[in-house]
Amino acid sequence: MFSYAAPRLALASVAVAALTGGLLLFPVSPVSAVTPAMFADDFNGDGFRDYAVGGHGSVTVTYGTADGPGNKRKTFNQNSAGIPGTAGGVGIYRDAFGSVLTSADFNRDGYADLAVGDRSETVGTRAQQGAVTIVWGSRAGLTSSATRLPLKSPRDGMEFGWALAAGDFNGDGRPDLAVSDLDTVYVYRGGFSKTGTTGKVTKHRPSRSVTEVFQPTGLVAGKVTKDKTTDLYVLGQGEISGRMTQAAWFLRGGATVKGGTFTTYDKSAPDEGSAGVIADFDKNGYGDLAVSDIPYSNYAGSVVVLRGGATGAAGSYRLSQSTAGVASTAAKGEMFGFSLSAGDTDRDGYPDLAVGVPYEKVRTAVEAGGVHVLRGGRSGLNGTGSQWITRETGDVPGKAVSYAAFGSHVRLRDVDRDGDADLLISDYFKNVNTSVMLPGSSGGITTTGVRELPVNATFAQ
């Protein structure tokens, strides 16, 4: 049994992911005089993707190079020049500034910008009202230019900025921003400016007919339907007949964002905060949602895949360490699915899924952790050809150490720009400011060319 209860924020921070497994591109609007940033996370406009890692009241940006993260980095918090708000928190949160991040070229000036959530922020006399700050990109990267997102009818204790996701939800070519608090999802339309203006803002809650209570714990953006808009899954905790459940609510993008399917995927336990990612694992043109179900089977954990359809979820299946072909054996407390990331690791055109299992025993090291890579294919994800990676695998540096929780954080990204996704893995308790990168190849993830990178695998993707 695991000896450490991971903080909720570590599980609730879900990635923005498109069908490519993490890259959101926004087309150029014919009315724009400036070409938007090519990448949603190129903050200095040099053509390389950057790495923004947040948490514990600050954000550190490591700027990318042709070989991945470089030596240039910057850390800022609410004591930094130009960043609004007050450092520190009240109540159970020390300071949640940076606990959730998402990025896009919000003002379409050619530089990606970073939206930073702080659900702990006290604004005026309203304790834990929460706030979201957009830090603007520039030729110098993320600097001292930042703007707080406007919020009409703010509420005390509602923790605005609990979750974030960026995408073109209405298909007009401009990035939009979705923000949740403890009971509502706000969709801010594009038209962001440094003066604080935005486009239209709409509010979204599921009907009481499908759930008596629904508390959002994460937002996952990506293309689910076959139109040109970005769609949104709201992950959260529901309540039916007094029993807590875990569920995913689909919001379909369009000129009007509309609620769709509401899928309860765990009726046995309250929500622990879920990781999620959208990718078309079976290449049928509809994006699928892979979402972690941590409490499943006494916290052995699992991943539920909601197949994409015209109106949202169209069937589902479950994967765990009991699935045929998946290495190792399921055991309580291992938390299969604690972290997730999607990308094509073997150049076959199907996105694959990296699944962190941070509390897995490796040889004699308890809670040493590891990562499974599950292959996408015509039928979706399955255990055939899957890979299991720990500190004891091949040329992976270091060795399995008890309580390191290797695999707490995973990312799939084409760091070396050779056309396949590379796997980045970080520990929870050891070497927390680095990650191990294992290259992708035509045969999948390999330890040939493995190296350590100076960035944690929690960066906004």
Short mmCIF file of C-alpha atoms in Angstrom, two decimals:
data_model
loop_
_atom_site.label_atom_id
_atom_site.label_comp_id
_atom_site.label_asym_id
_atom_site.label_seq_id
_atom_site.Cartn_x
_atom_site.Cartn_y
_atom_site.Cartn_z
CA MET A 1 0.00 0.00 0.00
CA PHE A 2 1.32 3.45 -0.82
CA SER A 3 2.51 5.44 2.13
CA TYR A 4 2.05 8.89 0.67
CA ALA A 5 -1.25 10.52 -0.25
CA ALA A 6 -0.46 12.72 -3.22
CA PRO A 7 -1.83 16.25 -2.99
CA ARG A 8 -4.96 16.81 -5.00
CA LEU A 9 -3.45 19.55 -7.10
CA ALA A 10 -0.85 17.14 -8.49
CA LEU A 11 -3.61 14.95 -9.87
CA ALA A 12 -6.01 17.65 -10.90
CA SER A 13 -3.64 19.46 -13.25
CA VAL A 14 -4.62 18.09 -16.63
CA ALA A 15 -2.92 18.86 -19.87
CA VAL A 16 -4.23 20.73 -22.86
CA ALA A 17 -3.95 18.21 -25.68
CA ALA A 18 -4.99 18.08 -29.31
CA LEU A 19 -5.06 15.04 -31.57
CA THR A 20 -1.31 15.33 -31.93
CA GLY A 21 -0.97 14.52 -28.23
CA GLY A 22 -0.13 17.95 -26.95
CA LEU A 23 0.34 20.51 -29.72
CA LEU A 24 -2.32 23.15 -30.26
CA LEU A 25 -1.94 25.21 -33.44
CA PHE A 26 -4.18 28.17 -34.18
CA PRO A 27 -4.73 29.12 -37.85
CA VAL A 28 -4.13 32.64 -39.03
CA SER A 29 -7.29 34.71 -39.24
CA PRO A 30 -7.62 36.63 -42.52
CA VAL A 31 -8.29 39.82 -40.56
CA SER A 32 -5.05 39.57 -38.56
CA ALA A 33 -2.09 41.73 -39.52
CA VAL A 34 0.28 39.72 -37.31
CA THR A 35 1.10 36.04 -37.71
CA PRO A 36 0.28 34.24 -34.43
CA ALA A 37 2.91 32.12 -32.75
CA MET A 38 3.47 28.82 -34.55
CA PHE A 39 3.60 26.91 -31.26
CA ALA A 40 1.28 27.50 -28.33
CA ASP A 41 4.30 27.47 -26.00
CA ASP A 42 6.97 29.41 -27.92
CA PHE A 43 7.12 32.40 -25.60
CA ASN A 44 10.01 34.21 -27.27
CA GLY A 45 9.07 33.49 -30.90
CA ASP A 46 12.35 31.81 -31.86
CA GLY A 47 10.64 28.75 -33.38
CA PHE A 48 11.43 26.40 -30.49
CA ARG A 49 8.92 25.15 -27.93
CA ASP A 50 9.55 26.26 -24.35
CA TYR A 51 8.97 24.56 -20.99
CA ALA A 52 6.86 26.24 -18.28
CA VAL A 53 6.71 24.48 -14.90
CA GLY A 54 4.65 25.86 -12.02
CA GLY A 55 3.80 25.13 -8.42
CA HIS A 56 4.40 26.29 -4.85
CA GLY A 57 3.76 29.92 -5.72
CA SER A 58 6.06 30.38 -8.70
CA VAL A 59 6.60 29.53 -12.37
CA THR A 60 9.91 28.64 -14.03
CA VAL A 61 10.25 28.86 -17.80
CA THR A 62 13.12 27.04 -19.49
CA TYR A 63 13.59 28.21 -23.06
CA GLY A 64 13.87 25.63 -25.81
CA THR A 65 16.62 25.05 -28.35
CA ALA A 66 17.01 22.71 -31.30
CA ASP A 67 18.13 20.04 -28.82
CA GLY A 68 15.38 20.57 -26.25
CA PRO A 69 15.45 22.68 -23.09
CA GLY A 70 18.45 24.98 -22.94
CA ASN A 71 20.31 26.89 -20.24
CA LYS A 72 18.21 30.05 -20.35
CA ARG A 73 15.46 30.11 -17.73
CA LYS A 74 13.42 32.56 -15.71
CA THR A 75 11.46 32.18 -12.48
CA PHE A 76 8.71 34.59 -11.43
CA ASN A 77 6.08 34.83 -8.71
CA GLN A 78 3.66 37.44 -7.41
CA ASN A 79 6.52 39.38 -5.86
CA SER A 80 8.05 39.81 -9.33
CA ALA A 81 7.75 43.14 -11.13
CA GLY A 82 4.61 43.39 -13.22
CA ILE A 83 2.88 40.27 -11.83
CA PRO A 84 -0.40 41.22 -10.10
CA GLY A 85 -1.57 39.80 -6.80
CA THR A 86 -0.03 38.92 -3.48
CA ALA A 87 2.35 36.06 -2.85
CA GLY A 88 1.29 33.60 -0.17
CA GLY A 89 -2.04 31.95 0.56
CA VAL A 90 -4.56 31.42 3.32
CA GLY A 91 -6.38 28.41 4.65
CA ILE A 92 -5.12 25.04 3.44
CA TYR A 93 -3.17 26.54 0.52
CA ARG A 94 0.24 28.06 1.08
CA ASP A 95 0.22 29.63 -2.38
CA ALA A 96 -1.40 28.05 -5.43
CA PHE A 97 -0.02 30.55 -7.96
CA GLY A 98 1.30 28.39 -10.80
CA SER A 99 -0.49 25.20 -9.74
CA VAL A 100 -2.19 25.08 -13.15
CA LEU A 101 -0.90 26.49 -16.44
CA THR A 102 -1.93 26.63 -20.07
CA SER A 103 -0.54 28.54 -23.00
CA ALA A 104 -1.49 30.05 -26.36
CA ASP A 105 -0.85 33.24 -28.30
CA PHE A 106 -3.82 34.90 -26.62
CA ASN A 107 -3.28 38.39 -28.09
CA ARG A 108 -2.02 37.08 -31.44
CA ASP A 109 1.16 39.13 -31.57
CA GLY A 110 3.46 36.29 -32.66
CA TYR A 111 4.52 35.26 -29.13
CA ALA A 112 2.86 32.58 -27.01
CA ASP A 113 1.50 33.71 -23.64
CA LEU A 114 1.05 31.80 -20.37
CA ALA A 115 -2.17 31.67 -18.34
CA VAL A 116 -1.42 31.03 -14.66
CA GLY A 117 -4.05 29.87 -12.20
CA ASP A 118 -4.06 30.76 -8.50
CA ARG A 119 -7.11 29.35 -6.76
CA SER A 120 -5.76 30.45 -3.37
CA GLU A 121 -5.70 34.18 -4.16
CA THR A 122 -7.51 36.57 -1.84
CA VAL A 123 -8.90 39.50 -3.82
CA GLY A 124 -10.02 42.47 -1.78
CA THR A 125 -11.91 41.01 1.17
CA ARG A 126 -12.83 37.78 -0.64
CA ALA A 127 -10.63 34.99 0.71
CA GLN A 128 -9.79 32.28 -1.84
CA GLN A 129 -11.75 34.00 -4.58
CA GLY A 130 -9.00 32.84 -6.90
CA ALA A 131 -7.48 34.52 -9.93
CA VAL A 132 -6.02 33.87 -13.37
CA THR A 133 -3.13 35.92 -14.73
CA ILE A 134 -1.96 36.02 -18.36
CA VAL A 135 1.80 36.62 -18.57
CA TRP A 136 2.55 38.00 -22.02
CA GLY A 137 5.21 36.62 -24.31
CA SER A 138 7.70 38.83 -26.14
CA ARG A 139 10.98 38.66 -28.02
CA ALA A 140 12.63 38.34 -24.60
CA GLY A 141 10.17 35.63 -23.55
CA LEU A 142 7.88 35.91 -20.53
CA THR A 143 8.77 39.18 -18.86
CA SER A 144 7.12 41.62 -16.46
CA SER A 145 4.05 42.26 -18.58
CA ALA A 146 0.98 40.51 -17.16
CA THR A 147 -2.76 41.06 -16.93
CA ARG A 148 -5.32 39.59 -14.56
CA LEU A 149 -8.32 37.97 -16.24
CA PRO A 150 -11.54 39.89 -15.52
CA LEU A 151 -14.19 38.12 -13.44
CA LYS A 152 -17.75 39.34 -13.14
CA SER A 153 -19.65 38.48 -9.96
CA PRO A 154 -16.65 37.09 -8.04
CA ARG A 155 -17.44 34.83 -5.09
CA ASP A 156 -15.68 34.30 -1.80
CA GLY A 157 -14.13 30.85 -1.43
CA MET A 158 -14.97 29.58 -4.92
CA GLU A 159 -11.34 29.24 -6.05
CA PHE A 160 -11.56 30.66 -9.55
CA GLY A 161 -8.60 29.30 -11.51
CA TRP A 162 -8.86 25.75 -10.19
CA ALA A 163 -8.34 24.40 -13.74
CA LEU A 164 -7.42 25.91 -17.14
CA ALA A 165 -7.49 24.86 -20.79
CA ALA A 166 -6.86 26.75 -24.03
CA GLY A 167 -8.33 26.05 -27.46
CA ASP A 168 -10.30 27.54 -30.33
CA PHE A 169 -13.69 26.60 -28.94
CA ASN A 170 -15.73 28.60 -31.47
CA GLY A 171 -13.58 27.96 -34.55
CA ASP A 172 -12.84 31.58 -35.43
CA GLY A 173 -9.06 31.10 -35.49
CA ARG A 174 -8.47 32.89 -32.19
CA PRO A 175 -7.50 31.05 -29.00
CA ASP A 176 -10.06 30.99 -26.22
CA LEU A 177 -9.56 30.18 -22.53
CA ALA A 178 -11.64 27.90 -20.29
CA VAL A 179 -11.41 28.39 -16.52
CA SER A 180 -13.17 26.53 -13.73
CA ASP A 181 -13.88 27.28 -10.12
CA LEU A 182 -15.53 24.88 -7.67
CA ASP A 183 -18.83 24.63 -9.55
CA THR A 184 -18.70 26.55 -12.85
CA VAL A 185 -16.76 26.50 -16.12
CA TYR A 186 -16.19 29.90 -17.73
CA VAL A 187 -15.30 30.09 -21.42
CA TYR A 188 -13.57 33.36 -22.39
CA ARG A 189 -13.68 33.97 -26.14
CA GLY A 190 -10.65 35.27 -27.99
CA GLY A 191 -9.97 38.95 -28.19
CA PHE A 192 -7.58 39.11 -25.25
CA SER A 193 -5.55 42.27 -24.75
CA LYS A 194 -3.02 43.60 -22.30
CA THR A 195 -5.61 46.12 -21.11
CA GLY A 196 -7.74 43.27 -19.74
CA THR A 197 -10.43 43.03 -22.39
CA THR A 198 -11.62 39.67 -23.70
CA GLY A 199 -14.32 38.38 -25.96
CA LYS A 200 -17.69 37.13 -24.74
CA VAL A 201 -17.70 35.06 -21.54
CA THR A 202 -20.16 32.19 -21.02
CA LYS A 203 -20.81 30.04 -17.94
CA HIS A 204 -21.46 26.31 -17.98
CA ARG A 205 -22.80 23.81 -15.42
CA PRO A 206 -24.31 20.38 -16.05
CA SER A 207 -28.03 19.91 -15.56
CA ARG A 208 -29.30 18.74 -12.18
CA SER A 209 -31.06 15.98 -14.11
CA VAL A 210 -27.74 14.19 -14.68
CA THR A 211 -25.95 15.00 -11.42
CA GLU A 212 -27.09 16.58 -8.20
CA VAL A 213 -23.67 18.14 -7.60
CA PHE A 214 -20.68 18.48 -9.91
CA GLN A 215 -17.36 19.96 -8.83
CA PRO A 216 -14.85 20.42 -11.67
CA THR A 217 -11.36 19.15 -10.89
CA GLY A 218 -9.79 19.36 -14.34
CA LEU A 219 -10.28 20.57 -17.91
CA VAL A 220 -9.06 18.73 -21.02
CA ALA A 221 -9.20 20.47 -24.40
CA GLY A 222 -8.82 18.81 -27.79
CA LYS A 223 -10.60 17.89 -31.01
CA VAL A 224 -13.25 15.25 -30.34
CA THR A 225 -15.78 15.82 -33.12
CA LYS A 226 -14.94 16.24 -36.79
CA ASP A 227 -15.57 19.98 -37.10
CA LYS A 228 -12.85 22.63 -36.88
CA THR A 229 -13.52 23.70 -33.29
CA THR A 230 -11.79 22.58 -30.11
CA ASP A 231 -13.94 20.62 -27.67
CA LEU A 232 -13.68 20.37 -23.90
CA TYR A 233 -14.07 17.65 -21.30
CA VAL A 234 -14.75 18.75 -17.74
CA LEU A 235 -13.48 16.19 -15.23
CA GLY A 236 -14.96 16.26 -11.79
CA GLN A 237 -16.68 14.89 -8.76
CA GLY A 238 -20.39 14.29 -8.91
CA GLU A 239 -23.04 13.21 -6.47
CA ILE A 240 -25.99 10.96 -7.22
CA SER A 241 -28.39 9.95 -4.43
CA GLY A 242 -25.87 11.13 -1.87
CA ARG A 243 -23.02 9.02 -3.30
CA MET A 244 -19.87 10.62 -4.65
CA THR A 245 -18.79 9.62 -8.15
CA GLN A 246 -16.18 10.51 -10.78
CA ALA A 247 -17.43 11.77 -14.12
CA ALA A 248 -16.48 13.49 -17.38
CA TRP A 249 -18.82 16.09 -18.88
CA PHE A 250 -18.46 16.92 -22.57
CA LEU A 251 -18.74 20.49 -23.85
CA ARG A 252 -18.90 20.64 -27.64
CA GLY A 253 -17.18 23.54 -29.33
CA GLY A 254 -19.06 25.76 -31.78
CA ALA A 255 -20.49 29.22 -32.19
CA THR A 256 -22.29 28.30 -28.97
CA VAL A 257 -20.52 25.90 -26.62
CA LYS A 258 -23.07 23.24 -25.74
CA GLY A 259 -23.21 20.55 -23.09
CA GLY A 260 -23.16 16.96 -24.32
CA THR A 261 -22.65 13.53 -22.81
CA PHE A 262 -22.14 13.11 -19.07
CA THR A 263 -20.22 9.93 -18.31
CA THR A 264 -19.77 8.51 -14.82
CA TYR A 265 -16.71 6.26 -14.89
CA ASP A 266 -16.28 5.44 -11.19
CA LYS A 267 -19.21 4.93 -8.82
CA SER A 268 -17.18 3.38 -6.03
CA ALA A 269 -15.16 6.28 -4.63
CA PRO A 270 -15.00 10.07 -4.44
CA ASP A 271 -12.88 11.87 -6.98
CA GLU A 272 -9.16 12.02 -6.21
CA GLY A 273 -8.41 14.41 -9.06
CA SER A 274 -7.86 12.90 -12.49
CA ALA A 275 -5.30 13.25 -15.24
CA GLY A 276 -6.70 13.31 -18.77
CA VAL A 277 -5.65 13.71 -22.39
CA ILE A 278 -7.48 13.72 -25.73
CA ALA A 279 -6.05 11.90 -28.77
CA ASP A 280 -7.48 9.87 -31.68
CA PHE A 281 -6.02 6.55 -30.55
CA ASP A 282 -7.88 4.52 -33.22
CA LYS A 283 -7.61 7.13 -36.03
CA ASN A 284 -11.32 7.10 -36.85
CA GLY A 285 -11.46 10.90 -36.97
CA TYR A 286 -12.91 11.34 -33.48
CA GLY A 287 -10.76 12.26 -30.49
CA ASP A 288 -10.86 9.91 -27.50
CA LEU A 289 -10.48 10.94 -23.87
CA ALA A 290 -8.09 8.88 -21.74
CA VAL A 291 -8.76 9.66 -18.09
CA SER A 292 -7.24 8.19 -14.94
CA ASP A 293 -9.39 6.37 -12.39
CA ILE A 294 -7.02 6.32 -9.43
CA PRO A 295 -9.35 4.76 -6.81
CA TYR A 296 -10.14 1.75 -9.01
CA SER A 297 -9.57 -1.63 -7.34
CA ASN A 298 -8.20 -0.38 -4.00
CA TYR A 299 -6.08 2.26 -5.71
CA ALA A 300 -4.37 -0.17 -8.04
CA GLY A 301 -5.63 2.37 -10.57
CA SER A 302 -6.78 2.24 -14.16
CA VAL A 303 -7.31 4.37 -17.26
CA VAL A 304 -10.77 4.73 -18.80
CA VAL A 305 -10.94 5.61 -22.50
CA LEU A 306 -14.10 7.38 -23.67
CA ARG A 307 -14.32 6.81 -27.41
CA GLY A 308 -15.04 9.97 -29.35
CA GLY A 309 -18.26 10.47 -31.28
CA ALA A 310 -20.36 13.18 -32.90
CA THR A 311 -21.84 14.27 -29.57
CA GLY A 312 -19.04 13.34 -27.20
CA ALA A 313 -18.41 10.00 -25.53
CA ALA A 314 -19.57 7.03 -27.62
CA GLY A 315 -18.67 3.99 -25.55
CA SER A 316 -15.73 3.28 -23.28
CA TYR A 317 -13.18 0.69 -22.23
CA ARG A 318 -10.83 0.30 -19.28
CA LEU A 319 -7.09 -0.46 -19.15
CA SER A 320 -5.09 -1.51 -16.10
CA GLN A 321 -2.12 -3.64 -15.17
CA SER A 322 -4.52 -6.59 -15.40
CA THR A 323 -5.04 -5.93 -19.13
CA ALA A 324 -3.53 -8.61 -21.35
CA GLY A 325 -0.06 -7.65 -22.57
CA VAL A 326 0.55 -4.95 -19.95
CA ALA A 327 3.71 -5.75 -17.99
CA SER A 328 3.73 -6.26 -14.22
CA THR A 329 0.78 -7.18 -12.00
CA ALA A 330 -1.89 -4.92 -10.58
CA ALA A 331 -1.67 -4.42 -6.82
CA LYS A 332 -3.48 -2.08 -4.46
CA GLY A 333 -1.99 1.33 -3.93
CA GLU A 334 0.16 1.46 -7.09
CA MET A 335 -1.92 4.23 -8.76
CA PHE A 336 -1.73 3.18 -12.42
CA GLY A 337 -2.77 6.32 -14.31
CA PHE A 338 -1.47 8.91 -11.84
CA SER A 339 0.00 10.79 -14.83
CA LEU A 340 -0.87 10.57 -18.54
CA SER A 341 0.45 11.96 -21.82
CA ALA A 342 -0.26 11.11 -25.47
CA GLY A 343 1.87 11.14 -28.61
CA ASP A 344 3.03 8.95 -31.49
CA THR A 345 6.19 7.26 -30.21
CA ASP A 346 6.75 4.82 -33.10
CA ARG A 347 5.82 6.78 -36.28
CA ASP A 348 2.87 4.54 -37.17
CA GLY A 349 0.41 7.44 -37.19
CA TYR A 350 -1.47 6.27 -34.09
CA PRO A 351 -1.07 8.23 -30.85
CA ASP A 352 0.25 6.17 -27.93
CA LEU A 353 -0.32 6.73 -24.22
CA ALA A 354 2.30 7.06 -21.46
CA VAL A 355 0.88 5.97 -18.10
CA GLY A 356 2.69 6.70 -14.85
CA VAL A 357 2.57 4.15 -12.01
CA PRO A 358 4.54 5.98 -9.31
CA TYR A 359 3.95 3.58 -6.41
CA GLU A 360 4.89 0.36 -8.17
CA LYS A 361 7.43 -1.89 -6.43
CA VAL A 362 10.54 -2.42 -8.56
CA ARG A 363 12.55 -5.44 -7.47
CA THR A 364 13.02 -4.78 -3.76
CA ALA A 365 12.43 -1.01 -3.93
CA VAL A 366 8.94 -0.17 -2.70
CA GLU A 367 7.08 2.69 -4.36
CA ALA A 368 9.98 3.15 -6.77
CA GLY A 369 7.63 3.65 -9.73
CA GLY A 370 7.66 3.30 -13.48
CA VAL A 371 5.85 4.13 -16.72
CA HIS A 372 3.91 2.03 -19.20
CA VAL A 373 3.67 3.06 -22.87
CA LEU A 374 0.49 1.65 -24.42
CA ARG A 375 0.26 1.53 -28.22
CA GLY A 376 -2.58 3.04 -30.22
CA GLY A 377 -4.02 1.07 -33.12
CA ARG A 378 -7.06 0.36 -35.24
CA SER A 379 -9.02 -0.81 -32.19
CA GLY A 380 -7.66 1.88 -29.90
CA LEU A 381 -5.28 1.42 -26.99
CA ASN A 382 -4.39 -2.07 -25.78
CA GLY A 383 -1.59 -3.97 -24.08
CA THR A 384 -0.10 -5.50 -27.22
CA GLY A 385 3.46 -4.29 -27.72
CA SER A 386 3.34 -2.13 -24.61
CA GLN A 387 6.56 -1.09 -22.89
CA TRP A 388 7.44 -0.92 -19.17
CA ILE A 389 10.16 1.51 -18.11
CA THR A 390 11.75 1.95 -14.69
CA ARG A 391 15.10 3.16 -13.35
CA GLU A 392 16.26 -0.43 -13.90
CA THR A 393 15.48 -0.41 -17.66
CA GLY A 394 18.40 -0.47 -20.10
CA ASP A 395 20.53 2.64 -19.96
CA VAL A 396 18.10 4.71 -17.87
CA PRO A 397 20.34 6.62 -15.42
CA GLY A 398 20.16 5.90 -11.70
CA LYS A 399 18.58 2.92 -10.01
CA ALA A 400 15.21 2.09 -8.51
CA VAL A 401 15.01 3.71 -5.07
CA SER A 402 12.26 3.19 -2.52
CA TYR A 403 9.73 6.03 -2.33
CA ALA A 404 11.17 7.95 -5.29
CA ALA A 405 7.83 7.66 -7.16
CA PHE A 406 9.42 7.63 -10.63
CA GLY A 407 6.61 8.17 -13.13
CA SER A 408 4.70 10.70 -11.05
CA HIS A 409 5.11 13.04 -14.01
CA VAL A 410 5.26 12.08 -17.70
CA ARG A 411 5.26 13.99 -20.96
CA LEU A 412 5.42 12.85 -24.58
CA ARG A 413 6.99 15.50 -26.84
CA ASP A 414 9.21 15.42 -29.91
CA VAL A 415 12.18 16.98 -28.11
CA ASP A 416 14.77 16.01 -30.73
CA ARG A 417 12.46 16.97 -33.62
CA ASP A 418 12.87 13.73 -35.59
CA GLY A 419 9.17 13.08 -36.11
CA ASP A 420 8.27 10.89 -33.15
CA ALA A 421 7.34 11.65 -29.55
CA ASP A 422 10.03 11.22 -26.91
CA LEU A 423 9.20 10.19 -23.35
CA LEU A 424 10.11 12.41 -20.39
CA ILE A 425 9.74 11.02 -16.87
CA SER A 426 10.27 12.65 -13.48
CA ASP A 427 10.28 11.43 -9.87
CA TYR A 428 8.12 12.96 -7.17
CA PHE A 429 10.70 12.92 -4.40
CA LYS A 430 14.10 12.48 -6.12
CA ASN A 431 15.74 14.73 -8.73
CA VAL A 432 12.58 16.83 -8.89
CA ASN A 433 14.07 19.53 -11.15
CA THR A 434 15.07 17.10 -13.89
CA SER A 435 13.55 14.48 -16.14
CA VAL A 436 14.84 11.44 -17.96
CA MET A 437 14.25 11.60 -21.72
CA LEU A 438 13.95 8.34 -23.67
CA PRO A 439 13.83 8.89 -27.45
CA GLY A 440 11.05 7.64 -29.66
CA SER A 441 11.93 5.61 -32.75
CA SER A 442 10.33 3.48 -35.46
CA GLY A 443 10.27 0.68 -32.89
CA GLY A 444 8.88 2.80 -30.08
CA ILE A 445 10.55 4.23 -26.99
CA THR A 446 14.22 3.26 -26.71
CA THR A 447 16.98 3.71 -24.14
CA THR A 448 19.51 4.36 -26.92
CA GLY A 449 20.41 8.03 -26.56
CA VAL A 450 18.67 8.40 -23.20
CA ARG A 451 19.67 11.58 -21.37
CA GLU A 452 18.68 13.75 -18.44
CA LEU A 453 17.06 17.13 -19.07
CA PRO A 454 17.07 20.15 -16.73
CA VAL A 455 13.27 20.41 -16.53
CA ASN A 456 10.55 18.55 -14.67
CA ALA A 457 8.03 16.62 -16.78
CA THR A 458 5.14 18.71 -15.48
CA PHE A 459 5.62 21.48 -18.05
CA ALA A 460 2.57 22.91 -19.77
CA GLN A 461 2.04 21.08 -23.05
#
